[in-house]
């Protein structure tokens, strides 16, 4: 059986890791497909910043 699932994308500042995780869990358990942040560089996932020099970290896009 093929069903249609709602796809929800979470976006925002990675400072709010706990809020992302709560929303992702709740929305998934409600039967949605959730696309969210994979790494939380502003909330302790320090490997995000490894091997980056100052120029990379401050470059405007």
Backbone as ProteinMPNN parsed JSONL, in Angstrom:
{"seq_chain_A": "XXXXXXXXXXXXXXXXXXXXXXXXXXXXXXXXXXXXXXXXXXXXXXXXXXXXXXXXXXXXX", "coords_chain_A": {"N_chain_A": [[0.836, -1.167, 0.0], [0.638, 2.134, -0.885], [1.131, 5.158, 0.608], [0.515, 8.654, 1.121], [2.788, 10.769, 2.616], [3.306, 13.464, 4.834], [5.911, 15.76, 4.38], [8.171, 17.356, 6.372], [10.283, 20.068, 6.958], [12.703, 21.012, 9.206], [14.169, 23.969, 10.299], [16.568, 26.413, 11.36], [18.39, 28.065, 13.999], [21.25, 26.334, 15.159], [21.705, 26.511, 17.807], [19.588, 25.689, 19.258], [19.342, 22.923, 19.964], [18.002, 21.028, 21.66], [15.318, 21.715, 21.255], [15.05, 21.199, 18.511], [15.43, 18.393, 18.522], [13.276, 17.513, 20.088], [11.058, 18.379, 18.577], [11.52, 17.017, 16.175], [11.315, 14.331, 16.997], [8.64, 14.227, 17.961], [7.146, 14.945, 15.646], [7.898, 12.9, 13.891], [6.872, 10.638, 15.21], [4.234, 11.214, 14.887], [3.829, 10.418, 12.353], [4.999, 11.705, 10.205], [7.421, 12.552, 7.642], [10.524, 13.703, 8.441], [12.834, 16.213, 7.83], [15.829, 17.359, 8.983], [18.302, 19.155, 10.933], [21.627, 17.928, 10.852], [24.024, 18.148, 12.269], [25.003, 19.916, 15.168], [26.553, 22.53, 15.484], [26.623, 24.822, 17.115], [25.868, 23.868, 19.513], [27.526, 22.077, 20.794], [28.491, 20.002, 19.097], [31.404, 19.616, 18.324], [33.028, 18.612, 16.278], [32.159, 19.721, 13.95], [33.576, 22.042, 13.573], [36.208, 21.268, 13.368], [39.343, 21.224, 11.717], [38.927, 23.577, 10.29], [39.919, 26.739, 9.171], [40.391, 30.182, 10.271], [39.599, 31.864, 8.149], [37.749, 30.317, 6.757], [35.755, 29.992, 8.652], [34.786, 32.593, 8.992], [33.99, 33.51, 6.553], [31.825, 35.131, 4.275], [28.823, 34.124, 2.632]], "CA_chain_A": [[0.0, 0.0, 0.0], [1.402, 3.371, -0.971], [0.433, 6.27, 1.239], [1.187, 9.946, 1.039], [3.252, 11.244, 3.906], [3.69, 14.869, 4.88], [7.341, 15.969, 4.575], [8.367, 18.588, 7.128], [11.683, 20.451, 7.095], [12.991, 21.862, 10.355], [15.34, 24.819, 10.08], [16.754, 27.435, 12.38], [19.705, 28.109, 14.615], [21.664, 25.097, 15.83], [21.782, 26.74, 19.262], [18.385, 25.145, 19.874], [19.406, 21.476, 19.727], [16.942, 20.317, 22.386], [14.04, 21.988, 20.583], [15.059, 20.434, 17.267], [15.273, 16.969, 18.808], [11.905, 17.291, 20.569], [10.137, 18.536, 17.446], [11.777, 15.917, 15.237], [10.752, 13.1, 17.565], [7.175, 14.338, 17.995], [6.618, 14.936, 14.283], [8.113, 11.56, 13.341], [5.907, 9.737, 15.843], [2.92, 11.544, 14.323], [3.733, 9.818, 11.025], [5.555, 12.583, 9.18], [8.823, 12.428, 7.264], [11.131, 14.927, 8.957], [14.18, 16.572, 7.396], [16.285, 18.25, 10.034], [19.731, 19.424, 11.063], [22.408, 16.724, 11.165], [25.055, 18.498, 13.24], [24.658, 21.105, 15.948], [27.824, 23.189, 15.768], [26.494, 25.814, 18.185], [25.376, 23.193, 20.721], [28.426, 21.06, 21.314], [29.051, 19.074, 18.112], [32.646, 20.317, 17.999], [33.645, 18.121, 15.04], [31.735, 20.612, 12.871], [34.572, 23.104, 13.417], [37.544, 20.711, 13.213], [40.06, 21.412, 10.454], [38.548, 24.818, 9.607], [40.729, 27.887, 9.561], [39.615, 31.387, 10.558], [39.013, 32.363, 6.915], [36.565, 29.508, 6.435], [34.734, 30.236, 9.66], [34.246, 33.944, 8.936], [33.668, 33.865, 5.172], [30.415, 35.372, 3.947], [28.377, 33.348, 1.475]], "C_chain_A": [[0.891, 1.243, 0.0], [0.55, 4.49, -0.379], [1.2, 7.555, 0.992], [1.536, 10.4, 2.45], [3.597, 12.723, 3.794], [5.196, 14.932, 5.143], [7.516, 17.338, 5.219], [9.862, 18.842, 7.259], [11.825, 21.384, 8.288], [14.231, 22.685, 10.043], [15.387, 25.878, 11.164], [18.145, 27.353, 12.948], [20.021, 26.795, 15.323], [21.916, 25.307, 17.317], [20.633, 26.046, 19.983], [18.273, 23.635, 19.653], [18.259, 20.73, 20.403], [15.579, 20.513, 21.726], [13.936, 21.234, 19.262], [14.75, 18.968, 17.542], [13.853, 16.647, 19.274], [10.923, 17.361, 19.414], [10.29, 17.391, 16.455], [11.145, 14.622, 15.721], [9.223, 13.12, 17.512], [6.571, 14.222, 16.597], [6.783, 13.571, 13.617], [7.094, 10.575, 13.908], [4.48, 10.008, 15.377], [2.767, 11.028, 12.895], [4.255, 10.666, 9.884], [6.977, 12.159, 8.812], [9.467, 13.751, 7.629], [12.552, 15.068, 8.431], [14.662, 17.622, 8.382], [17.793, 18.442, 9.969], [20.452, 18.141, 11.453], [23.481, 16.951, 12.206], [24.697, 19.814, 13.9], [25.93, 21.81, 16.407], [27.766, 24.21, 16.878], [26.016, 25.182, 19.493], [26.243, 22.011, 21.116], [28.966, 20.048, 20.322], [30.333, 19.688, 17.549], [33.306, 19.836, 16.719], [33.22, 18.942, 13.82], [32.857, 21.6, 12.557], [35.984, 22.568, 13.21], [38.073, 20.957, 11.809], [39.598, 22.635, 9.661], [39.453, 25.934, 10.097], [39.829, 29.113, 9.748], [38.937, 31.936, 9.307], [37.754, 31.62, 6.534], [35.425, 29.829, 7.393], [34.078, 31.602, 9.533], [33.825, 34.375, 7.537], [32.167, 34.085, 5.005], [30.054, 34.596, 2.7], [27.409, 34.133, 0.669]], "O_chain_A": [[1.801, 1.358, 0.821], [-0.581, 4.733, -0.8], [2.393, 7.534, 0.691], [0.694, 10.412, 3.348], [4.12, 13.172, 2.773], [5.701, 14.24, 6.027], [7.067, 18.351, 4.682], [10.62, 17.944, 7.627], [11.155, 22.413, 8.371], [15.234, 22.147, 9.572], [14.38, 26.194, 11.798], [18.992, 26.633, 12.419], [19.168, 26.219, 15.999], [22.302, 24.369, 18.015], [20.701, 25.836, 21.194], [17.238, 23.137, 19.21], [17.614, 19.889, 19.778], [14.781, 19.579, 21.65], [12.881, 20.697, 18.924], [13.907, 18.371, 16.873], [13.293, 15.619, 18.894], [10.052, 16.501, 19.284], [9.299, 16.859, 15.955], [10.516, 13.901, 14.947], [8.594, 12.156, 17.076], [5.603, 13.49, 16.39], [5.91, 13.134, 12.867], [6.522, 9.772, 13.171], [3.618, 9.133, 15.462], [1.705, 11.178, 12.29], [3.982, 10.377, 8.719], [7.649, 11.483, 9.59], [9.018, 14.806, 7.184], [13.37, 14.159, 8.569], [14.005, 18.64, 8.597], [18.462, 17.948, 9.062], [19.963, 17.364, 12.273], [23.816, 16.034, 12.955], [24.152, 20.715, 13.262], [26.331, 21.702, 17.565], [28.78, 24.449, 17.534], [25.786, 25.89, 20.473], [25.753, 21.048, 21.707], [29.853, 19.277, 20.69], [30.343, 20.214, 16.435], [34.08, 20.583, 16.119], [33.856, 18.861, 12.769], [33.063, 21.954, 11.397], [36.885, 23.348, 12.902], [37.324, 20.903, 10.833], [39.861, 22.713, 8.461], [39.718, 26.055, 11.293], [38.643, 29.075, 9.418], [37.811, 32.428, 9.389], [36.796, 32.218, 6.044], [34.268, 29.925, 6.983], [32.924, 31.763, 9.928], [33.35, 35.497, 7.357], [31.35, 33.325, 5.526], [30.884, 34.426, 1.807], [26.917, 33.648, -0.35]]}, "name": "protein", "num_of_chains": 1, "seq": "XXXXXXXXXXXXXXXXXXXXXXXXXXXXXXXXXXXXXXXXXXXXXXXXXXXXXXXXXXXXX"}
